Amino acid sequence: MSFKGQHILSVKQFDRDSITRIFDIARQMAPYASRKKRTRVLDGAILGNLFFEPSTRTRVSFGCAFNLLGGEVRETTGMESSALSKGESLFDTARVISSYSDVIAMRHPQAGSVAEFAEGSRVPVLNGGDGANEHPTQALLDLFTIERELAASGLQIDGMHIAMVGDLKFGRTVHSLSKLLCLYRNIKLTLVSPAELAMPDDIISNLTNAGHQLVISDKLEGHLNADIVYQTRIQEERFPSKADAEQYRGKFRLNQEIYTRYCKSNTVIMHPLPRDSRIEANELDNDLNLNPNLAIFRQADNGVLVRMALFALTLGVENIVKDYECAV
Ligand code: CP
């Protein structure tokens, strides 16, 4: 697959070869991300960073990734600061912003909105999350993290056991990650959620058709002895009301005591973040912060590498990054 000029809208676009290519480029980005080396390969290029829904990691790491490649970032944050709030269409917004930008990253609360926007764009659009639908760059960084963390124990994605926990209905990161895992072999997936927040049926079917072994439960106990535990937040913003979300808060708390009792000694804990640290939720307790198998911040760090790789690939500069090195 050639990435140059392509939108990145869904993980369905990828096969294993393209993932290998993205991860190869991501690894090559490490010295630039840590500022041991510097490149100006995107000097003069502009990222339109459009976030119509709250974000910390995705928005800032897209911006940092672009800056680290020498480009500049123009941001719009919040619907109210955009003419979308005056009734302008996604198509018109895309036509205009894409003439000011070389590439666009976008998050929007409605499923399918980023793809609709991309139809009007004259430059590549990278989906930073569209409602409960997809979060493809998060899925790539999650998979990149899983590969790295498992390698430390001599394991691979093929044949691993992953437990996904929490709000599997509205959590777009677990949707995208599950779709990517369909490209791999012999995975055991344990899906732990309240029945009302179960993984959507179409994703379950995809996983089953991929030959993976599925265990579905509404209990945490006895289901955490996996290689990876991927915890998620109750996605309050996608429920009809706060009260609807409230009934599920705090149901699947993971803390050091539960880890010691139910996980393997080397179970890697992941979470796309943000974790809800309010006492009534607290799905991933701070007492795990000193646990060396807590990979959540390594996961966030990896987001910069993967997003640098995606910018380099979609703008077709992945092979000339070195040529534009300059003094640190
Ligand atoms: N993981 C993630 O999407 O985080 P943000 O909402 O902070 O971007």
Short mmCIF file of C-alpha atoms and ligand atoms in Angstrom, two decimals:
data_model
loop_
_atom_site.label_atom_id
_atom_site.label_comp_id
_atom_site.label_asym_id
_atom_site.label_seq_id
_atom_site.Cartn_x
_atom_site.Cartn_y
_atom_site.Cartn_z
CA MET A 1 0.00 0.00 0.00
CA SER A 2 1.26 3.50 -0.85
CA PHE A 3 0.29 5.99 1.82
CA LYS A 4 1.22 9.16 -0.08
CA GLY A 5 -1.80 11.44 -0.44
CA GLN A 6 -4.09 8.93 1.35
CA HIS A 7 -6.58 9.72 4.10
CA ILE A 8 -6.26 7.63 7.26
CA LEU A 9 -9.89 7.15 8.26
CA SER A 10 -10.28 3.55 9.41
CA VAL A 11 -8.10 0.64 10.43
CA LYS A 12 -9.88 -1.34 7.72
CA GLN A 13 -7.42 0.31 5.30
CA PHE A 14 -4.47 -1.61 6.71
CA ASP A 15 -3.01 -5.05 6.12
CA ARG A 16 -0.08 -6.61 7.95
CA ASP A 17 2.46 -5.34 5.44
CA SER A 18 1.27 -1.76 5.79
CA ILE A 19 1.34 -2.03 9.58
CA THR A 20 4.90 -3.38 9.43
CA ARG A 21 5.84 -0.42 7.22
CA ILE A 22 4.28 2.13 9.61
CA PHE A 23 6.01 0.54 12.61
CA ASP A 24 9.39 0.48 10.80
CA ILE A 25 9.11 4.21 10.10
CA ALA A 26 7.87 4.86 13.65
CA ARG A 27 10.99 3.19 15.09
CA GLN A 28 13.16 5.35 12.81
CA MET A 29 11.49 8.45 14.32
CA ALA A 30 12.74 7.72 17.86
CA PRO A 31 15.94 9.87 17.73
CA TYR A 32 13.97 12.83 16.35
CA ALA A 33 11.21 12.46 18.92
CA SER A 34 13.77 12.43 21.74
CA ARG A 35 15.61 15.40 20.14
CA LYS A 36 18.88 13.46 19.89
CA LYS A 37 18.60 14.34 16.19
CA ARG A 38 16.70 17.07 14.37
CA THR A 39 15.11 17.14 10.92
CA ARG A 40 13.43 19.90 8.89
CA VAL A 41 11.90 17.54 6.35
CA LEU A 42 8.47 19.23 6.66
CA ASP A 43 9.85 22.77 6.76
CA GLY A 44 7.16 25.12 5.43
CA ALA A 45 4.38 22.52 5.68
CA ILE A 46 1.23 23.22 7.72
CA LEU A 47 -0.90 20.83 9.76
CA GLY A 48 -4.53 21.82 10.23
CA ASN A 49 -5.26 20.31 13.66
CA LEU A 50 -9.04 20.38 14.07
CA PHE A 51 -10.41 19.09 17.36
CA PHE A 52 -14.16 19.52 17.75
CA GLU A 53 -14.21 17.31 20.85
CA PRO A 54 -11.94 17.43 23.95
CA SER A 55 -8.51 15.82 23.66
CA THR A 56 -5.16 16.00 25.41
CA ARG A 57 -2.95 13.25 23.95
CA THR A 58 -4.21 12.96 20.39
CA ARG A 59 -4.33 16.69 19.69
CA VAL A 60 -1.02 17.56 21.32
CA SER A 61 0.87 14.52 20.01
CA PHE A 62 -0.33 15.19 16.44
CA GLY A 63 0.96 18.75 16.86
CA CYS A 64 4.26 17.69 18.44
CA ALA A 65 4.80 15.01 15.78
CA PHE A 66 4.39 17.59 13.03
CA ASN A 67 6.65 20.12 14.77
CA LEU A 68 9.32 17.44 15.31
CA LEU A 69 9.40 16.93 11.52
CA GLY A 70 9.91 20.68 11.03
CA GLY A 71 6.32 21.66 10.14
CA GLU A 72 3.96 24.21 11.66
CA VAL A 73 0.59 23.64 13.30
CA ARG A 74 -2.65 25.68 13.06
CA GLU A 75 -5.25 24.56 15.56
CA THR A 76 -9.00 24.85 15.93
CA THR A 77 -10.35 23.53 19.21
CA GLY A 78 -14.04 23.24 20.07
CA MET A 79 -17.07 23.45 17.81
CA GLU A 80 -17.99 26.90 19.13
CA SER A 81 -14.81 28.46 17.70
CA SER A 82 -15.56 27.10 14.20
CA ALA A 83 -18.08 28.25 11.57
CA LEU A 84 -19.51 24.71 11.88
CA SER A 85 -21.47 26.22 14.77
CA LYS A 86 -23.05 28.66 12.26
CA GLY A 87 -24.29 25.77 10.12
CA GLU A 88 -21.36 25.49 7.68
CA SER A 89 -21.08 21.98 6.25
CA LEU A 90 -18.17 19.63 6.86
CA PHE A 91 -17.59 19.62 3.09
CA ASP A 92 -17.22 23.43 2.87
CA THR A 93 -15.03 23.54 5.98
CA ALA A 94 -12.81 20.85 4.46
CA ARG A 95 -12.51 22.68 1.11
CA VAL A 96 -11.40 25.85 2.88
CA ILE A 97 -9.08 24.43 5.54
CA SER A 98 -7.45 22.07 3.06
CA SER A 99 -6.35 25.03 0.96
CA TYR A 100 -4.57 26.39 4.05
CA SER A 101 -2.94 23.06 5.02
CA ASP A 102 -0.77 20.24 3.70
CA VAL A 103 -2.45 17.65 5.93
CA ILE A 104 -5.32 17.71 8.42
CA ALA A 105 -5.88 15.83 11.67
CA MET A 106 -9.46 15.91 12.92
CA ARG A 107 -11.62 14.75 15.82
CA HIS A 108 -15.40 15.13 15.80
CA PRO A 109 -18.16 13.73 18.04
CA GLN A 110 -20.22 12.18 15.21
CA ALA A 111 -19.47 8.74 13.79
CA GLY A 112 -18.62 9.04 10.08
CA SER A 113 -18.00 12.81 10.28
CA VAL A 114 -14.27 12.64 9.54
CA ALA A 115 -14.90 10.54 6.41
CA GLU A 116 -17.55 13.05 5.32
CA PHE A 117 -15.06 15.88 5.89
CA ALA A 118 -12.38 14.01 3.92
CA GLU A 119 -14.65 14.00 0.85
CA GLY A 120 -14.26 17.77 0.68
CA SER A 121 -10.55 17.86 1.50
CA ARG A 122 -7.82 18.35 -1.07
CA VAL A 123 -5.14 17.06 1.34
CA PRO A 124 -4.82 13.88 3.45
CA VAL A 125 -7.09 13.73 6.51
CA LEU A 126 -6.13 11.68 9.57
CA ASN A 127 -9.00 10.56 11.79
CA GLY A 128 -8.32 11.53 15.41
CA GLY A 129 -11.56 9.89 16.57
CA ASP A 130 -15.12 10.12 15.20
CA GLY A 131 -17.73 9.53 17.86
CA ALA A 132 -17.95 5.93 19.02
CA ASN A 133 -16.83 4.73 15.60
CA GLU A 134 -13.03 4.62 15.18
CA HIS A 135 -9.73 5.98 16.43
CA PRO A 136 -7.28 4.47 13.93
CA THR A 137 -4.10 6.25 15.02
CA GLN A 138 -4.77 5.20 18.63
CA ALA A 139 -5.21 1.59 17.46
CA LEU A 140 -1.89 1.75 15.64
CA LEU A 141 -0.07 3.13 18.66
CA ASP A 142 -1.79 0.55 20.87
CA LEU A 143 -0.66 -2.26 18.58
CA PHE A 144 2.85 -0.78 18.38
CA THR A 145 2.92 -0.71 22.19
CA ILE A 146 1.59 -4.26 22.49
CA GLU A 147 4.28 -5.53 20.10
CA ARG A 148 7.04 -3.76 22.09
CA GLU A 149 5.75 -4.79 25.51
CA LEU A 150 5.26 -8.45 24.52
CA ALA A 151 8.71 -8.61 22.94
CA ALA A 152 10.17 -7.99 26.41
CA SER A 153 8.67 -11.36 27.46
CA GLY A 154 9.57 -13.13 24.22
CA LEU A 155 5.92 -13.06 23.06
CA GLN A 156 4.25 -11.89 19.86
CA ILE A 157 0.85 -10.53 18.90
CA ASP A 158 0.09 -13.84 17.15
CA GLY A 159 -0.90 -16.22 19.93
CA MET A 160 -1.29 -13.61 22.67
CA HIS A 161 -4.07 -13.36 25.24
CA ILE A 162 -5.61 -9.89 25.64
CA ALA A 163 -8.40 -8.93 28.03
CA MET A 164 -10.41 -5.82 27.12
CA VAL A 165 -12.31 -4.37 30.06
CA GLY A 166 -14.97 -1.71 30.63
CA ASP A 167 -17.08 0.19 28.14
CA LEU A 168 -16.66 -1.92 25.03
CA LYS A 169 -19.82 -0.51 23.43
CA PHE A 170 -18.84 3.16 23.18
CA GLY A 171 -15.04 2.81 23.45
CA ARG A 172 -13.83 3.53 19.93
CA THR A 173 -10.26 2.56 20.77
CA VAL A 174 -11.25 -1.04 21.51
CA HIS A 175 -13.32 -1.12 18.32
CA SER A 176 -10.37 -0.05 16.17
CA LEU A 177 -7.89 -2.25 18.03
CA SER A 178 -10.17 -5.30 17.69
CA LYS A 179 -10.47 -4.73 13.94
CA LEU A 180 -6.67 -4.58 13.64
CA LEU A 181 -6.30 -7.77 15.67
CA CYS A 182 -8.34 -9.58 12.99
CA LEU A 183 -5.18 -9.39 10.85
CA TYR A 184 -3.30 -11.61 13.36
CA ARG A 185 -3.53 -15.29 14.29
CA ASN A 186 -4.65 -17.41 17.24
CA ILE A 187 -5.44 -14.61 19.66
CA LYS A 188 -7.44 -15.24 22.80
CA LEU A 189 -9.66 -12.25 23.60
CA THR A 190 -11.44 -11.95 26.93
CA LEU A 191 -14.09 -9.24 26.76
CA VAL A 192 -15.24 -8.03 30.18
CA SER A 193 -18.07 -5.49 30.33
CA PRO A 194 -21.57 -5.03 31.69
CA ALA A 195 -23.93 -6.81 29.26
CA GLU A 196 -25.36 -3.41 28.20
CA LEU A 197 -21.88 -2.16 27.27
CA ALA A 198 -20.74 -5.25 25.35
CA MET A 199 -18.59 -5.16 22.23
CA PRO A 200 -20.80 -4.54 19.14
CA ASP A 201 -21.95 -7.72 17.37
CA ASP A 202 -20.26 -6.89 14.04
CA ILE A 203 -16.87 -6.67 15.76
CA ILE A 204 -17.50 -9.94 17.63
CA SER A 205 -18.32 -11.58 14.28
CA ASN A 206 -15.13 -10.22 12.71
CA LEU A 207 -13.04 -11.57 15.59
CA THR A 208 -14.73 -14.97 15.42
CA ASN A 209 -14.32 -15.12 11.64
CA ALA A 210 -10.62 -14.34 12.09
CA GLY A 211 -10.36 -17.60 14.06
CA HIS A 212 -9.76 -15.97 17.44
CA GLN A 213 -10.92 -17.52 20.69
CA LEU A 214 -13.42 -15.31 22.55
CA VAL A 215 -14.43 -15.37 26.21
CA ILE A 216 -17.20 -12.92 27.14
CA SER A 217 -17.93 -12.11 30.77
CA ASP A 218 -19.47 -9.44 33.00
CA LYS A 219 -17.05 -10.30 35.84
CA LEU A 220 -13.48 -9.10 36.27
CA GLU A 221 -12.43 -11.81 38.70
CA GLY A 222 -10.83 -14.80 37.05
CA HIS A 223 -10.45 -13.03 33.70
CA LEU A 224 -7.28 -11.03 34.14
CA ASN A 225 -4.58 -13.68 33.71
CA ALA A 226 -3.83 -12.34 30.24
CA ASP A 227 -0.64 -11.09 28.57
CA ILE A 228 -2.29 -7.69 28.09
CA VAL A 229 -5.13 -6.13 30.09
CA TYR A 230 -6.59 -3.19 28.16
CA GLN A 231 -8.72 -1.17 30.56
CA THR A 232 -11.15 1.52 29.34
CA ARG A 233 -13.13 4.43 30.78
CA ILE A 234 -16.93 4.57 30.84
CA GLN A 235 -17.50 6.94 27.90
CA GLU A 236 -19.92 9.21 29.74
CA GLU A 237 -20.09 11.68 26.84
CA ARG A 238 -21.73 9.04 24.60
CA PHE A 239 -24.51 8.10 27.04
CA PRO A 240 -27.97 9.74 26.82
CA SER A 241 -27.36 11.32 30.26
CA LYS A 242 -24.79 11.44 33.07
CA ALA A 243 -27.17 9.40 35.21
CA ASP A 244 -27.17 6.63 32.57
CA ALA A 245 -23.37 6.48 32.71
CA GLU A 246 -23.30 6.70 36.50
CA GLN A 247 -24.68 3.17 37.01
CA TYR A 248 -21.60 1.65 35.33
CA ARG A 249 -18.91 3.78 36.98
CA GLY A 250 -16.53 1.94 39.27
CA LYS A 251 -17.77 -1.53 38.24
CA PHE A 252 -14.41 -2.79 37.00
CA ARG A 253 -11.75 -1.10 39.09
CA LEU A 254 -8.20 -2.31 38.61
CA ASN A 255 -5.73 -1.64 41.40
CA GLN A 256 -2.54 -3.24 42.71
CA GLU A 257 -4.41 -5.64 45.02
CA ILE A 258 -6.57 -6.94 42.16
CA TYR A 259 -3.50 -7.08 39.91
CA THR A 260 -1.61 -9.18 42.48
CA ARG A 261 -4.57 -11.48 43.00
CA TYR A 262 -5.73 -12.07 39.42
CA CYS A 263 -3.07 -11.03 36.88
CA LYS A 264 0.08 -12.87 35.84
CA SER A 265 3.32 -11.47 37.25
CA ASN A 266 4.11 -9.91 33.85
CA THR A 267 0.63 -8.89 32.67
CA VAL A 268 0.96 -5.57 30.84
CA ILE A 269 -1.67 -2.98 31.73
CA MET A 270 -2.80 -0.58 29.03
CA HIS A 271 -5.42 2.16 28.85
CA PRO A 272 -5.88 4.67 26.02
CA LEU A 273 -6.27 7.46 28.62
CA PRO A 274 -7.68 9.64 29.98
CA ARG A 275 -8.36 7.43 33.02
CA ASP A 276 -11.22 8.73 35.14
CA SER A 277 -9.55 9.45 38.48
CA ARG A 278 -12.75 10.58 40.23
CA ILE A 279 -13.29 8.43 43.28
CA GLU A 280 -16.63 7.06 41.98
CA ALA A 281 -14.92 5.77 38.81
CA ASN A 282 -11.20 5.17 39.30
CA GLU A 283 -10.98 2.33 36.78
CA LEU A 284 -7.17 2.31 36.99
CA ASP A 285 -5.91 3.20 40.46
CA ASN A 286 -2.88 5.43 41.03
CA ASP A 287 -1.45 2.69 43.25
CA LEU A 288 -0.47 0.94 40.00
CA ASN A 289 1.79 3.85 39.00
CA LEU A 290 4.89 2.14 40.38
CA ASN A 291 4.03 -1.20 38.77
CA PRO A 292 6.63 -1.67 35.99
CA ASN A 293 4.01 -3.43 33.87
CA LEU A 294 1.83 -0.33 33.73
CA ALA A 295 2.44 0.71 30.11
CA ILE A 296 -0.01 3.62 29.87
CA PHE A 297 2.60 6.37 29.65
CA ARG A 298 4.85 4.38 27.29
CA GLN A 299 1.68 3.95 25.21
CA ALA A 300 1.13 7.75 25.11
CA ASP A 301 4.83 8.31 24.26
CA ASN A 302 4.55 5.87 21.37
CA GLY A 303 1.73 8.02 19.96
CA VAL A 304 4.27 10.64 18.88
CA LEU A 305 6.38 8.06 16.98
CA VAL A 306 3.39 6.52 15.21
CA ARG A 307 1.91 9.93 14.28
CA MET A 308 5.31 11.13 12.99
CA ALA A 309 5.41 8.01 10.82
CA LEU A 310 1.89 8.65 9.51
CA PHE A 311 2.71 12.25 8.58
CA ALA A 312 5.93 11.19 6.86
CA LEU A 313 4.12 8.45 4.92
CA THR A 314 1.01 10.43 3.91
CA LEU A 315 3.20 13.34 2.78
CA GLY A 316 5.62 11.00 1.01
CA VAL A 317 8.79 12.10 2.84
CA GLU A 318 9.52 8.93 4.81
CA ASN A 319 12.67 8.14 2.82
CA ILE A 320 14.23 11.63 2.99
CA VAL A 321 13.90 12.45 6.69
CA LYS A 322 17.67 11.94 7.17
CA ASP A 323 18.50 14.21 4.21
CA TYR A 324 17.01 17.15 6.10
CA GLU A 325 18.87 16.62 9.37
CA CYS A 326 20.20 19.78 10.96
CA ALA A 327 22.11 20.74 14.11
CA VAL A 328 20.41 19.82 17.37
N1 CP B 1 -6.37 8.41 23.93
C1 CP B 1 -6.95 9.57 23.56
O1 CP B 1 -7.60 9.68 22.53
O2 CP B 1 -6.73 10.59 24.45
P1 CP B 1 -7.26 12.08 24.26
O3 CP B 1 -8.77 12.04 24.34
O4 CP B 1 -6.63 12.87 25.36
O5 CP B 1 -6.81 12.54 22.90
#
